[in-house]
mmCIF file of C-alpha atoms and ligand atoms in Angstrom:
data_model
loop_
_atom_site.group_PDB
_atom_site.id
_atom_site.type_symbol
_atom_site.label_atom_id
_atom_site.label_comp_id
_atom_site.label_asym_id
_atom_site.label_seq_id
_atom_site.Cartn_x
_atom_site.Cartn_y
_atom_site.Cartn_z
ATOM 1 C CA MET A 1 9.648 5.270 -13.277
ATOM 2 C CA LYS A 2 7.567 4.930 -10.134
ATOM 3 C CA VAL A 3 8.292 5.092 -6.430
ATOM 4 C CA PHE A 4 6.462 2.826 -3.984
ATOM 5 C CA LYS A 5 6.519 3.248 -0.230
ATOM 6 C CA PHE A 6 5.557 0.479 2.169
ATOM 7 C CA GLY A 7 5.076 1.349 5.853
ATOM 8 C CA GLY A 8 5.664 -0.784 8.937
ATOM 9 C CA ALA A 9 2.175 -2.324 8.923
ATOM 10 C CA SER A 10 2.601 -3.561 5.344
ATOM 11 C CA VAL A 11 5.640 -5.662 6.312
ATOM 12 C CA LYS A 12 4.582 -6.620 9.837
ATOM 13 C CA ASN A 13 4.973 -10.385 9.323
ATOM 14 C CA ALA A 14 5.902 -12.979 6.713
ATOM 15 C CA ALA A 15 2.446 -13.041 5.102
ATOM 16 C CA ALA A 16 2.475 -9.248 4.848
ATOM 17 C CA ILE A 17 5.908 -9.318 3.181
ATOM 18 C CA GLN A 18 4.660 -11.951 0.736
ATOM 19 C CA ASN A 19 1.775 -9.649 -0.089
ATOM 20 C CA VAL A 20 4.169 -6.751 -0.675
ATOM 21 C CA ALA A 21 6.214 -9.012 -2.953
ATOM 22 C CA LYS A 22 3.067 -9.792 -4.926
ATOM 23 C CA ILE A 23 2.306 -6.102 -5.394
ATOM 24 C CA ILE A 24 5.877 -5.373 -6.490
ATOM 25 C CA SER A 25 5.847 -8.351 -8.818
ATOM 26 C CA THR A 26 2.816 -7.043 -10.699
ATOM 27 C CA HIS A 27 4.904 -3.956 -11.503
ATOM 28 C CA ARG A 28 8.052 -5.895 -12.372
ATOM 29 C CA SER A 29 8.169 -4.699 -15.949
ATOM 30 C CA GLU A 30 8.484 -1.002 -15.145
ATOM 31 C CA PRO A 31 11.328 0.914 -13.484
ATOM 32 C CA LEU A 32 10.612 0.964 -9.758
ATOM 33 C CA LEU A 33 12.220 2.187 -6.569
ATOM 34 C CA VAL A 34 10.758 0.818 -3.343
ATOM 35 C CA VAL A 35 11.105 2.578 0.001
ATOM 36 C CA VAL A 36 10.357 0.492 3.076
ATOM 37 C CA SER A 37 9.895 1.334 6.773
ATOM 38 C CA ALA A 38 10.907 -0.741 9.754
ATOM 39 C CA ILE A 39 8.836 -3.863 10.422
ATOM 40 C CA GLY A 40 5.682 -3.310 12.531
ATOM 41 C CA LYS A 41 6.491 -1.510 15.770
ATOM 42 C CA THR A 42 10.274 -2.033 15.542
ATOM 43 C CA THR A 43 11.012 1.694 15.608
ATOM 44 C CA ASN A 44 9.224 2.116 18.949
ATOM 45 C CA ALA A 45 11.150 -0.812 20.405
ATOM 46 C CA LEU A 46 14.510 0.453 19.133
ATOM 47 C CA GLU A 47 13.607 3.883 20.450
ATOM 48 C CA GLU A 48 13.229 2.430 23.950
ATOM 49 C CA VAL A 49 16.629 0.778 23.643
ATOM 50 C CA ALA A 50 18.301 3.925 22.329
ATOM 51 C CA LEU A 51 16.757 6.296 24.858
ATOM 52 C CA SER A 52 17.558 4.083 27.835
ATOM 53 C CA GLY A 53 21.204 4.300 26.802
ATOM 54 C CA SER A 54 22.104 1.571 29.244
ATOM 55 C CA ASP A 55 23.168 -1.979 28.704
ATOM 56 C CA ASP A 56 21.230 -3.566 31.586
ATOM 57 C CA SER A 57 19.370 -6.843 31.395
ATOM 58 C CA ALA A 58 16.010 -5.216 30.533
ATOM 59 C CA VAL A 59 17.587 -3.535 27.534
ATOM 60 C CA ARG A 60 19.335 -6.719 26.457
ATOM 61 C CA THR A 61 16.024 -8.572 26.638
ATOM 62 C CA LYS A 62 14.431 -5.875 24.495
ATOM 63 C CA ILE A 63 17.166 -6.241 21.869
ATOM 64 C CA GLU A 64 16.691 -10.020 21.920
ATOM 65 C CA GLU A 65 12.967 -9.539 21.353
ATOM 66 C CA ILE A 66 13.551 -7.234 18.393
ATOM 67 C CA LEU A 67 15.950 -9.660 16.748
ATOM 68 C CA PHE A 68 13.757 -12.643 17.563
ATOM 69 C CA ALA A 69 10.797 -10.993 15.776
ATOM 70 C CA HIS A 70 12.930 -10.478 12.667
ATOM 71 C CA LEU A 71 14.387 -13.983 12.815
ATOM 72 C CA ALA A 72 10.881 -15.445 13.106
ATOM 73 C CA ILE A 73 9.952 -13.711 9.859
ATOM 74 C CA VAL A 74 13.168 -14.917 8.211
ATOM 75 C CA ALA A 75 12.325 -18.453 9.344
ATOM 76 C CA ASP A 76 8.898 -18.202 7.723
ATOM 77 C CA LEU A 77 10.225 -16.841 4.435
ATOM 78 C CA PHE A 78 13.502 -18.679 3.825
ATOM 79 C CA PRO A 79 15.153 -22.053 4.249
ATOM 80 C CA ALA A 80 16.914 -22.494 7.633
ATOM 81 C CA SER A 81 20.343 -22.229 6.045
ATOM 82 C CA HIS A 82 19.727 -18.801 4.556
ATOM 83 C CA GLN A 83 22.461 -16.224 5.108
ATOM 84 C CA LEU A 84 19.955 -13.733 6.562
ATOM 85 C CA ASN A 85 19.831 -15.789 9.773
ATOM 86 C CA LYS A 86 23.438 -14.851 10.380
ATOM 87 C CA ASP A 87 23.094 -11.316 9.040
ATOM 88 C CA ILE A 88 20.212 -10.431 11.363
ATOM 89 C CA ARG A 89 21.950 -11.927 14.405
ATOM 90 C CA LYS A 90 24.892 -9.608 13.776
ATOM 91 C CA PHE A 91 22.720 -6.596 14.564
ATOM 92 C CA LYS A 92 22.882 -7.550 18.240
ATOM 93 C CA GLU A 93 26.562 -6.633 18.276
ATOM 94 C CA VAL A 94 25.967 -3.518 16.194
ATOM 95 C CA ILE A 95 23.304 -2.240 18.598
ATOM 96 C CA ALA A 96 25.438 -3.039 21.651
ATOM 97 C CA THR A 97 28.420 -1.191 20.165
ATOM 98 C CA GLU A 98 26.369 1.907 19.387
ATOM 99 C CA ILE A 99 24.920 1.981 22.904
ATOM 100 C CA LYS A 100 28.351 1.762 24.481
ATOM 101 C CA ALA A 101 29.913 4.340 22.145
ATOM 102 C CA ASN A 102 30.482 7.799 23.486
ATOM 103 C CA HIS A 103 27.668 9.381 21.440
ATOM 104 C CA SER A 104 25.375 12.249 22.402
ATOM 105 C CA LYS A 105 21.872 11.045 23.243
ATOM 106 C CA ASP A 106 20.416 12.137 19.896
ATOM 107 C CA LYS A 107 23.305 10.714 17.890
ATOM 108 C CA ARG A 108 22.944 7.381 19.703
ATOM 109 C CA TYR A 109 19.235 7.461 18.912
ATOM 110 C CA ASP A 110 19.836 7.730 15.179
ATOM 111 C CA GLN A 111 22.579 5.089 15.065
ATOM 112 C CA VAL A 112 20.302 2.588 16.823
ATOM 113 C CA VAL A 113 16.806 3.451 15.587
ATOM 114 C CA SER A 114 17.864 3.532 11.912
ATOM 115 C CA LEU A 115 18.687 -0.176 12.064
ATOM 116 C CA GLY A 116 14.987 -1.053 11.895
ATOM 117 C CA GLU A 117 14.840 0.140 8.296
ATOM 118 C CA VAL A 118 18.163 -1.509 7.470
ATOM 119 C CA MET A 119 16.857 -4.892 8.661
ATOM 120 C CA SER A 120 13.431 -4.652 7.020
ATOM 121 C CA SER A 121 14.917 -3.618 3.673
ATOM 122 C CA LEU A 122 17.442 -6.463 3.768
ATOM 123 C CA ILE A 123 14.689 -8.977 4.408
ATOM 124 C CA LEU A 124 12.426 -7.558 1.699
ATOM 125 C CA ALA A 125 15.214 -7.343 -0.888
ATOM 126 C CA GLN A 126 16.352 -10.908 -0.182
ATOM 127 C CA TYR A 127 12.806 -12.194 -0.320
ATOM 128 C CA LEU A 128 12.143 -10.540 -3.673
ATOM 129 C CA GLN A 129 15.360 -12.042 -4.980
ATOM 130 C CA HIS A 130 14.282 -15.410 -3.600
ATOM 131 C CA THR A 131 11.047 -15.168 -5.602
ATOM 132 C CA GLY A 132 13.040 -14.555 -8.768
ATOM 133 C CA LEU A 133 12.895 -10.782 -9.143
ATOM 134 C CA ASN A 134 15.943 -8.830 -10.189
ATOM 135 C CA VAL A 135 16.491 -6.435 -7.277
ATOM 136 C CA GLU A 136 19.250 -4.406 -5.738
ATOM 137 C CA TRP A 137 19.472 -3.311 -2.094
ATOM 138 C CA VAL A 138 20.370 0.368 -1.964
ATOM 139 C CA ASP A 139 21.733 2.018 1.190
ATOM 140 C CA ALA A 140 19.700 5.240 1.526
ATOM 141 C CA ARG A 141 22.440 6.719 3.719
ATOM 142 C CA LYS A 142 24.615 7.057 0.631
ATOM 143 C CA TYR A 143 21.951 9.075 -1.172
ATOM 144 C CA ILE A 144 19.945 11.099 1.355
ATOM 145 C CA CYS A 145 22.371 13.721 2.628
ATOM 146 C CA THR A 146 21.390 15.770 5.676
ATOM 147 C CA ASP A 147 23.008 18.139 8.125
ATOM 148 C CA SER A 148 24.075 16.848 11.540
ATOM 149 C CA THR A 149 20.772 17.497 13.321
ATOM 150 C CA PHE A 150 20.208 14.053 14.752
ATOM 151 C CA ARG A 151 16.571 12.883 14.962
ATOM 152 C CA GLU A 152 15.489 15.686 12.605
ATOM 153 C CA GLY A 153 18.043 15.741 9.797
ATOM 154 C CA LYS A 154 17.600 18.645 7.359
ATOM 155 C CA VAL A 155 18.038 17.496 3.787
ATOM 156 C CA ASP A 156 20.859 19.002 1.717
ATOM 157 C CA TRP A 157 18.886 18.976 -1.514
ATOM 158 C CA ALA A 158 21.687 19.841 -3.918
ATOM 159 C CA LEU A 159 23.975 17.100 -2.638
ATOM 160 C CA THR A 160 21.128 14.612 -2.301
ATOM 161 C CA ARG A 161 19.988 15.244 -5.861
ATOM 162 C CA SER A 162 23.502 14.832 -7.239
ATOM 163 C CA ARG A 163 23.735 11.430 -5.513
ATOM 164 C CA ILE A 164 20.262 10.140 -6.345
ATOM 165 C CA VAL A 165 20.496 10.874 -10.073
ATOM 166 C CA GLU A 166 23.289 8.274 -10.134
ATOM 167 C CA LEU A 167 20.572 5.663 -9.596
ATOM 168 C CA LYS A 168 18.960 6.442 -12.946
ATOM 169 C CA GLU A 169 21.092 3.826 -14.718
ATOM 170 C CA GLN A 170 20.601 1.020 -12.171
ATOM 171 C CA ILE A 171 16.868 1.479 -12.090
ATOM 172 C CA LYS A 172 16.580 0.656 -15.795
ATOM 173 C CA THR A 173 17.587 -2.945 -15.232
ATOM 174 C CA ARG A 174 16.468 -3.857 -11.697
ATOM 175 C CA ILE A 175 14.063 -2.953 -8.930
ATOM 176 C CA LEU A 176 15.764 -0.858 -6.268
ATOM 177 C CA ILE A 177 14.906 -1.505 -2.612
ATOM 178 C CA THR A 178 15.875 1.131 -0.091
ATOM 179 C CA GLN A 179 15.088 2.430 3.393
ATOM 180 C CA GLY A 180 12.793 5.227 4.414
ATOM 181 C CA PHE A 181 13.500 7.554 7.316
ATOM 182 C CA ILE A 182 17.304 7.477 7.215
ATOM 183 C CA GLY A 183 20.151 9.481 5.730
ATOM 184 C CA SER A 184 23.621 10.542 6.707
ATOM 185 C CA SER A 185 25.418 13.652 7.915
ATOM 186 C CA PRO A 186 28.434 15.339 6.309
ATOM 187 C CA GLU A 187 30.570 13.475 8.884
ATOM 188 C CA GLY A 188 29.159 10.169 7.642
ATOM 189 C CA ASP A 189 27.009 9.441 10.702
ATOM 190 C CA THR A 190 23.548 8.032 10.220
ATOM 191 C CA THR A 191 20.747 10.562 10.712
ATOM 192 C CA THR A 192 16.973 10.175 10.742
ATOM 193 C CA LEU A 193 14.397 12.497 9.224
ATOM 194 C CA GLY A 194 11.902 12.542 12.107
ATOM 195 C CA ARG A 195 9.361 9.896 13.131
ATOM 196 C CA GLU A 196 7.195 8.540 10.327
ATOM 197 C CA GLY A 197 9.631 10.095 7.868
ATOM 198 C CA SER A 198 9.611 7.281 5.294
ATOM 199 C CA ASP A 199 6.932 8.998 3.216
ATOM 200 C CA PHE A 200 9.243 11.982 2.997
ATOM 201 C CA SER A 201 12.105 9.710 1.863
ATOM 202 C CA ALA A 202 9.898 8.407 -0.941
ATOM 203 C CA ALA A 203 9.122 11.980 -1.991
ATOM 204 C CA ILE A 204 12.836 12.882 -1.970
ATOM 205 C CA PHE A 205 13.769 9.944 -4.222
ATOM 206 C CA ALA A 206 10.808 10.634 -6.518
ATOM 207 C CA SER A 207 11.582 14.302 -6.851
ATOM 208 C CA CYS A 208 15.289 13.745 -7.581
ATOM 209 C CA LEU A 209 14.537 10.985 -10.096
ATOM 210 C CA GLY A 210 11.631 12.858 -11.719
ATOM 211 C CA ALA A 211 9.310 9.924 -11.037
ATOM 212 C CA GLU A 212 5.931 9.722 -12.767
ATOM 213 C CA SER A 213 4.196 9.050 -9.416
ATOM 214 C CA VAL A 214 4.648 7.978 -5.811
ATOM 215 C CA THR A 215 2.373 5.347 -4.303
ATOM 216 C CA ILE A 216 2.053 5.019 -0.541
ATOM 217 C CA TRP A 217 0.583 1.616 0.306
ATOM 218 C CA LYS A 218 -1.525 1.739 3.489
ATOM 219 C CA ASP A 219 -3.993 -0.289 5.534
ATOM 220 C CA VAL A 220 -6.777 2.207 4.739
ATOM 221 C CA PRO A 221 -8.633 2.538 1.411
ATOM 222 C CA GLY A 222 -7.078 5.969 0.778
ATOM 223 C CA VAL A 223 -7.158 9.427 2.318
ATOM 224 C CA MET A 224 -10.313 9.639 4.373
ATOM 225 C CA SER A 225 -12.396 12.520 5.702
ATOM 226 C CA ALA A 226 -11.532 11.442 9.270
ATOM 227 C CA ASP A 227 -9.753 8.610 11.059
ATOM 228 C CA PRO A 228 -12.184 5.698 10.516
ATOM 229 C CA LYS A 229 -11.250 4.261 13.924
ATOM 230 C CA ARG A 230 -12.764 7.396 15.491
ATOM 231 C CA LEU A 231 -15.491 8.133 12.967
ATOM 232 C CA PRO A 232 -16.672 4.982 11.186
ATOM 233 C CA ALA A 233 -18.763 7.099 8.799
ATOM 234 C CA ALA A 234 -15.584 8.629 7.322
ATOM 235 C CA THR A 235 -15.495 8.597 3.521
ATOM 236 C CA THR A 236 -12.571 8.100 1.136
ATOM 237 C CA PHE A 237 -11.557 10.822 -1.315
ATOM 238 C CA ASP A 238 -11.066 9.852 -4.973
ATOM 239 C CA GLU A 239 -8.815 12.832 -5.487
ATOM 240 C CA LEU A 240 -7.500 15.772 -3.505
ATOM 241 C CA PRO A 241 -5.595 18.911 -4.468
ATOM 242 C CA PHE A 242 -2.005 19.049 -3.167
ATOM 243 C CA ARG A 243 -2.862 22.083 -1.055
ATOM 244 C CA GLU A 244 -5.748 20.366 0.694
ATOM 245 C CA ALA A 245 -3.617 17.312 1.475
ATOM 246 C CA ALA A 246 -0.747 19.477 2.732
ATOM 247 C CA GLU A 247 -3.044 21.367 5.072
ATOM 248 C CA MET A 248 -4.549 18.141 6.396
ATOM 249 C CA THR A 249 -1.117 16.870 7.336
ATOM 250 C CA TYR A 250 -0.312 20.211 8.934
ATOM 251 C CA TYR A 251 -3.327 19.884 11.208
ATOM 252 C CA GLY A 252 -2.201 16.407 12.206
ATOM 253 C CA ALA A 253 -3.778 13.902 9.781
ATOM 254 C CA SER A 254 -1.355 11.013 10.139
ATOM 255 C CA VAL A 255 -2.135 9.415 6.779
ATOM 256 C CA ILE A 256 0.858 11.149 5.130
ATOM 257 C CA HIS A 257 3.955 12.719 6.676
ATOM 258 C CA PRO A 258 3.684 16.546 6.508
ATOM 259 C CA LYS A 259 6.936 17.009 4.570
ATOM 260 C CA THR A 260 5.888 14.674 1.757
ATOM 261 C CA ILE A 261 3.677 16.950 -0.305
ATOM 262 C CA LYS A 262 5.966 19.898 -1.034
ATOM 263 C CA PRO A 263 8.692 18.187 -3.114
ATOM 264 C CA LEU A 264 6.029 16.373 -5.143
ATOM 265 C CA ALA A 265 3.740 19.374 -5.622
ATOM 266 C CA ASN A 266 6.684 21.497 -6.790
ATOM 267 C CA LEU A 267 7.250 19.094 -9.674
ATOM 268 C CA GLY A 268 3.627 18.069 -10.185
ATOM 269 C CA ILE A 269 4.336 14.416 -9.297
ATOM 270 C CA PRO A 270 1.031 12.792 -8.229
ATOM 271 C CA LEU A 271 0.887 11.025 -4.876
ATOM 272 C CA LEU A 272 -1.340 7.962 -4.774
ATOM 273 C CA VAL A 273 -2.541 6.472 -1.506
ATOM 274 C CA LYS A 274 -3.590 2.855 -2.047
ATOM 275 C CA ASN A 275 -4.699 -0.070 0.087
ATOM 276 C CA PHE A 276 -2.201 -2.944 0.269
ATOM 277 C CA ASP A 277 -4.900 -5.448 1.243
ATOM 278 C CA ASN A 278 -7.067 -4.698 -1.739
ATOM 279 C CA ILE A 279 -5.109 -3.389 -4.671
ATOM 280 C CA LEU A 280 -8.272 -3.183 -6.771
ATOM 281 C CA LEU A 281 -9.590 -0.294 -4.673
ATOM 282 C CA PRO A 282 -8.973 2.960 -6.518
ATOM 283 C CA GLY A 283 -7.381 4.766 -3.532
ATOM 284 C CA THR A 284 -6.822 8.514 -3.501
ATOM 285 C CA ARG A 285 -4.962 10.558 -6.079
ATOM 286 C CA ILE A 286 -3.370 13.720 -4.679
ATOM 287 C CA HIS A 287 -2.478 16.013 -7.537
ATOM 288 C CA GLU A 288 -3.087 19.415 -9.098
ATOM 289 C CA CYS A 289 -6.873 19.469 -9.385
ATOM 290 C CA LYS A 290 -9.994 21.330 -8.366
ATOM 291 C CA VAL A 291 -12.548 19.474 -6.285
ATOM 292 C CA ASP A 292 -15.917 21.099 -5.796
ATOM 293 C CA ARG A 293 -17.429 21.034 -2.351
ATOM 294 C CA LEU A 294 -15.200 18.802 -0.271
ATOM 295 C CA PRO A 295 -16.992 17.282 2.705
ATOM 296 C CA PRO A 296 -15.919 18.440 6.187
ATOM 297 C CA LEU A 297 -12.550 16.964 6.969
ATOM 298 C CA ILE A 298 -11.913 16.184 10.610
ATOM 299 C CA VAL A 299 -8.461 15.782 12.113
ATOM 300 C CA PHE A 300 -7.751 14.777 15.708
ATOM 301 C CA LYS A 301 -4.344 15.677 17.119
ATOM 302 C CA GLU A 302 -3.828 14.089 20.499
ATOM 303 C CA ASN A 303 -1.389 14.684 23.340
ATOM 304 C CA GLN A 304 -1.553 18.461 23.166
ATOM 305 C CA CYS A 305 -0.397 20.901 25.814
ATOM 306 C CA LEU A 306 -1.854 24.406 26.233
ATOM 307 C CA ILE A 307 0.525 26.967 27.713
ATOM 308 C CA SER A 308 -0.645 30.436 28.818
ATOM 309 C CA CYS A 309 1.874 33.158 29.580
ATOM 310 C CA HIS A 310 0.508 36.026 31.679
ATOM 311 C CA VAL A 311 2.170 39.332 32.311
ATOM 312 C CA THR A 312 1.956 40.098 35.981
ATOM 313 C CA ASP A 313 2.454 43.847 36.213
ATOM 314 C CA TYR A 314 -0.525 45.146 34.181
ATOM 315 C CA THR A 315 1.586 45.858 31.114
ATOM 316 C CA PHE A 316 0.081 44.434 27.956
ATOM 317 C CA ILE A 317 1.479 41.537 25.950
ATOM 318 C CA ASP A 318 3.596 43.142 23.244
ATOM 319 C CA GLU A 319 5.814 42.135 20.361
ATOM 320 C CA SER A 320 8.980 41.879 22.396
ATOM 321 C CA GLN A 321 7.323 39.528 24.879
ATOM 322 C CA ILE A 322 5.928 37.413 22.056
ATOM 323 C CA GLY A 323 9.456 37.473 20.643
ATOM 324 C CA VAL A 324 10.799 35.979 23.876
ATOM 325 C CA ILE A 325 8.248 33.156 23.677
ATOM 326 C CA PHE A 326 9.008 32.356 20.039
ATOM 327 C CA ASN A 327 12.748 32.448 20.541
ATOM 328 C CA GLU A 328 12.419 29.867 23.282
ATOM 329 C CA LEU A 329 10.186 27.742 21.055
ATOM 330 C CA SER A 330 12.419 27.923 18.037
ATOM 331 C CA SER A 331 15.631 27.223 19.935
ATOM 332 C CA ARG A 332 13.997 23.955 21.050
ATOM 333 C CA ASN A 333 12.643 23.148 17.611
ATOM 334 C CA LEU A 334 9.083 23.152 18.995
ATOM 335 C CA LYS A 335 6.177 23.897 16.686
ATOM 336 C CA VAL A 336 3.023 25.714 17.708
ATOM 337 C CA ASN A 337 -0.321 24.294 16.596
ATOM 338 C CA LEU A 338 -2.657 27.084 17.741
ATOM 339 C CA ILE A 339 -2.275 30.613 19.126
ATOM 340 C CA GLN A 340 -4.616 32.925 21.007
ATOM 341 C CA ASN A 341 -3.787 36.182 22.730
ATOM 342 C CA SER A 342 -5.524 38.740 24.924
ATOM 343 C CA ALA A 343 -4.421 41.975 26.548
ATOM 344 C CA ILE A 344 -2.486 40.328 29.336
ATOM 345 C CA SER A 345 -1.926 36.750 28.205
ATOM 346 C CA PHE A 346 -0.562 34.789 25.277
ATOM 347 C CA SER A 347 -1.689 31.175 24.910
ATOM 348 C CA PHE A 348 -0.494 28.519 22.514
ATOM 349 C CA CYS A 349 -0.872 24.824 22.061
ATOM 350 C CA LEU A 350 1.826 22.381 21.003
ATOM 351 C CA ASP A 351 2.602 18.652 20.963
ATOM 352 C CA PHE A 352 3.459 17.574 24.491
ATOM 353 C CA LYS A 353 7.033 16.339 24.056
ATOM 354 C CA GLU A 354 7.397 16.141 27.778
ATOM 355 C CA GLU A 355 11.067 16.793 28.380
ATOM 356 C CA LYS A 356 11.387 19.707 25.965
ATOM 357 C CA VAL A 357 8.052 21.259 26.921
ATOM 358 C CA MET A 358 8.733 21.149 30.664
ATOM 359 C CA GLU A 359 12.084 22.832 30.020
ATOM 360 C CA LEU A 360 10.296 25.485 27.971
ATOM 361 C CA ILE A 361 7.744 26.089 30.719
ATOM 362 C CA SER A 362 10.441 26.540 33.301
ATOM 363 C CA GLU A 363 12.336 28.996 31.072
ATOM 364 C CA LEU A 364 9.185 31.022 30.317
ATOM 365 C CA GLY A 365 8.521 31.101 34.064
ATOM 366 C CA LYS A 366 11.423 33.560 34.346
ATOM 367 C CA HIS A 367 9.470 36.090 32.271
ATOM 368 C CA PHE A 368 5.793 35.330 32.840
ATOM 369 C CA GLU A 369 3.309 33.706 35.134
ATOM 370 C CA VAL A 370 2.848 30.422 33.269
ATOM 371 C CA TYR A 371 -0.121 28.049 33.373
ATOM 372 C CA TYR A 372 -0.404 24.838 31.417
ATOM 373 C CA ASN A 373 -2.776 21.929 30.722
ATOM 374 C CA THR A 374 -1.837 18.573 29.222
ATOM 375 C CA GLY A 375 -3.844 15.610 27.939
ATOM 376 C CA LEU A 376 -5.696 17.713 25.367
ATOM 377 C CA THR A 377 -6.857 16.932 21.845
ATOM 378 C CA LEU A 378 -6.856 19.525 19.090
ATOM 379 C CA ILE A 379 -9.744 18.905 16.709
ATOM 380 C CA THR A 380 -9.625 20.654 13.351
ATOM 381 C CA VAL A 381 -12.677 20.707 11.083
ATOM 382 C CA LYS A 382 -11.681 21.893 7.631
ATOM 383 C CA ASN A 383 -14.432 22.934 5.220
ATOM 384 C CA TYR A 384 -16.969 22.751 8.017
ATOM 385 C CA ASP A 385 -20.712 22.862 7.378
ATOM 386 C CA SER A 386 -23.259 24.114 9.896
ATOM 387 C CA GLU A 387 -23.824 20.649 11.315
ATOM 388 C CA SER A 388 -20.173 19.830 11.981
ATOM 389 C CA PHE A 389 -19.538 23.385 13.189
ATOM 390 C CA GLU A 390 -22.195 23.081 15.903
ATOM 391 C CA LYS A 391 -21.283 19.515 16.800
ATOM 392 C CA TYR A 392 -17.625 20.174 17.529
ATOM 393 C CA ARG A 393 -18.052 23.597 19.133
ATOM 394 C CA THR A 394 -20.663 22.483 21.588
ATOM 395 C CA GLN A 395 -19.159 19.168 22.642
ATOM 396 C CA LYS A 396 -18.097 18.608 26.233
ATOM 397 C CA GLY A 397 -14.682 19.698 27.478
ATOM 398 C CA VAL A 398 -13.887 22.502 25.006
ATOM 399 C CA ILE A 399 -11.340 24.853 26.550
ATOM 400 C CA LEU A 400 -10.427 26.942 23.521
ATOM 401 C CA GLU A 401 -12.079 27.606 20.194
ATOM 402 C CA GLN A 402 -11.084 29.409 17.027
ATOM 403 C CA SER A 403 -12.610 29.615 13.572
ATOM 404 C CA SER A 404 -12.035 31.162 10.178
ATOM 405 C CA ARG A 405 -14.367 31.075 7.189
ATOM 406 C CA SER A 406 -13.349 27.534 6.339
ATOM 407 C CA THR A 407 -11.722 26.000 9.396
ATOM 408 C CA LEU A 408 -12.833 25.408 12.972
ATOM 409 C CA GLN A 409 -10.394 24.371 15.680
ATOM 410 C CA VAL A 410 -11.315 23.347 19.188
ATOM 411 C CA LEU A 411 -9.050 22.208 21.964
ATOM 412 C CA VAL A 412 -10.749 19.685 24.217
ATOM 413 C CA ARG A 413 -9.922 17.684 27.302
ATOM 414 C CA SER A 414 -9.356 14.129 26.073
HETATM 415 N N1 LIG B 1 10.028 3.552 11.029
HETATM 416 C C1 LIG B 1 9.967 4.979 11.225
HETATM 417 C C2 LIG B 1 8.919 5.318 12.257
HETATM 418 O O1 LIG B 1 8.168 4.450 12.649
HETATM 419 C C3 LIG B 1 9.726 5.708 9.944
HETATM 420 C C4 LIG B 1 8.379 5.441 9.303
HETATM 421 O O2 LIG B 1 7.700 4.479 9.648
HETATM 422 O O3 LIG B 1 7.991 6.202 8.415
HETATM 423 O O4 LIG B 1 8.856 6.439 12.686
HETATM 424 MG MG1 MG B 2 6.677 3.346 11.089
#
C-alpha cells in the first residue's frame, strides 16, 4: 500500500482538487491512504481567529470569509443541493462554540485550527465519491494519539500504532482519505502536531501500516538544491539519502517537515517528492542510497533572532551559566539553530517567535547582560565548494559565521 500527502497548495481551489482527484484515480487499483492539509491559506486564517480569542465583528467577518472560500469550492464541484453546503455552514457554529469555551489559549488554538483539515478532507472525500471512486473519510483524531501538549502534540507511538493497524482491513477495499496535522489527546481533545505537520502525519500512517512508499505532492519538481524563488538556478535532485534530507530540513529547508524522515528511514520506506502539476516529472526519491558529489545545497531560514548573553563581572562563561540558558530555552520549547561562545559571552540564534523569545530575553536579563538582534536570515550551505563558500561568507550584512568541513553557516541582516 502507498501513502499520498497533498498540501494546501494542491487543493487551493476547485480545479486543484479536480487535479488531485485525477492523480488519485490513476492509482485507484492499489491500496492507498491519502493525507490532506487544509485548503490554501486556511490554517493562517483560522490561526488569526483562534489567537484573537474574541468574538468581535472582525473575527466574525474572518470566519465568514473562511467558510465562504470553502463554499465557493463546493459550489464549483457539486450540484447546489449537495449536503456539503449544509455541512460546511455548520462549522460557523463549531468555531464560535470553541472560541467561547473556557479553553486555555493553546487548547483553543488546536480546537479551531484543526478544522481546516477536517473541512478540506470532507470536500476531497466527497468529491472523489462523486467521481465514482470508492473512498472512506477517516478521522485522524481517532488514530493519531498524542499527549496533551497543544500546538505541539507528542505522538504516543505504541497507542497510535495499535489504532492505525486497524485500518489494514479497510484499506484493502477502498481509498482512505484522512487529515494531516491533527490528532487527539488522552482526554479526547483535538491536538495539532505543529505547523506544516501534515507530512509528519503521512509518515506516521505509513510507518504504522508498513507502506511501500510515501509520496508528497508539491508545486515544485522535487527536492531542489535551493529555494527556486530565491535562486532560479537551483537544480532538482533525482535521489537523496535519508540523512541528507533530514539535515536539510533541520537547517530549515521547508520542502519537507523535519519530523517526517525519521519514522520512514527507520523502516526503510522511501519518500518520494513529486510535482502535482506534472506527474510525468520523475521527482526526487529519498531513500537509503549513496550519492557521489552532491552539489552545494543552500537553505535560507528567515526571521531569526540572535541573542548574546554577557557575564558582567569578568568571570568566564561556564557550564552552569550555559545550563541556565538551556533550561530557560527548554522550558519554553525553543530550539537553537546556531551557537557561538567566547570567554565572556554566549550567543545563539533561534526562530523569532516573538512572545516566547521576548519572555526568554527578559528572564535571561536577570542573570546576564543581554543583547539581541532580530530580522536576520540564517543561510546554511551544505557540501559547499570554494565558489559558494566565498560567495556566502563575503556577502553584505554578515554578523556571524561558522563552518565545518562540509557546512558553512552565516547569519545575515535580511
Ligand atoms: N495546514 C497545516 C499548516 O498549514 C498543516 C500543513 O499544511 O502541513 O500548518
Ligand atoms: Mg499548510
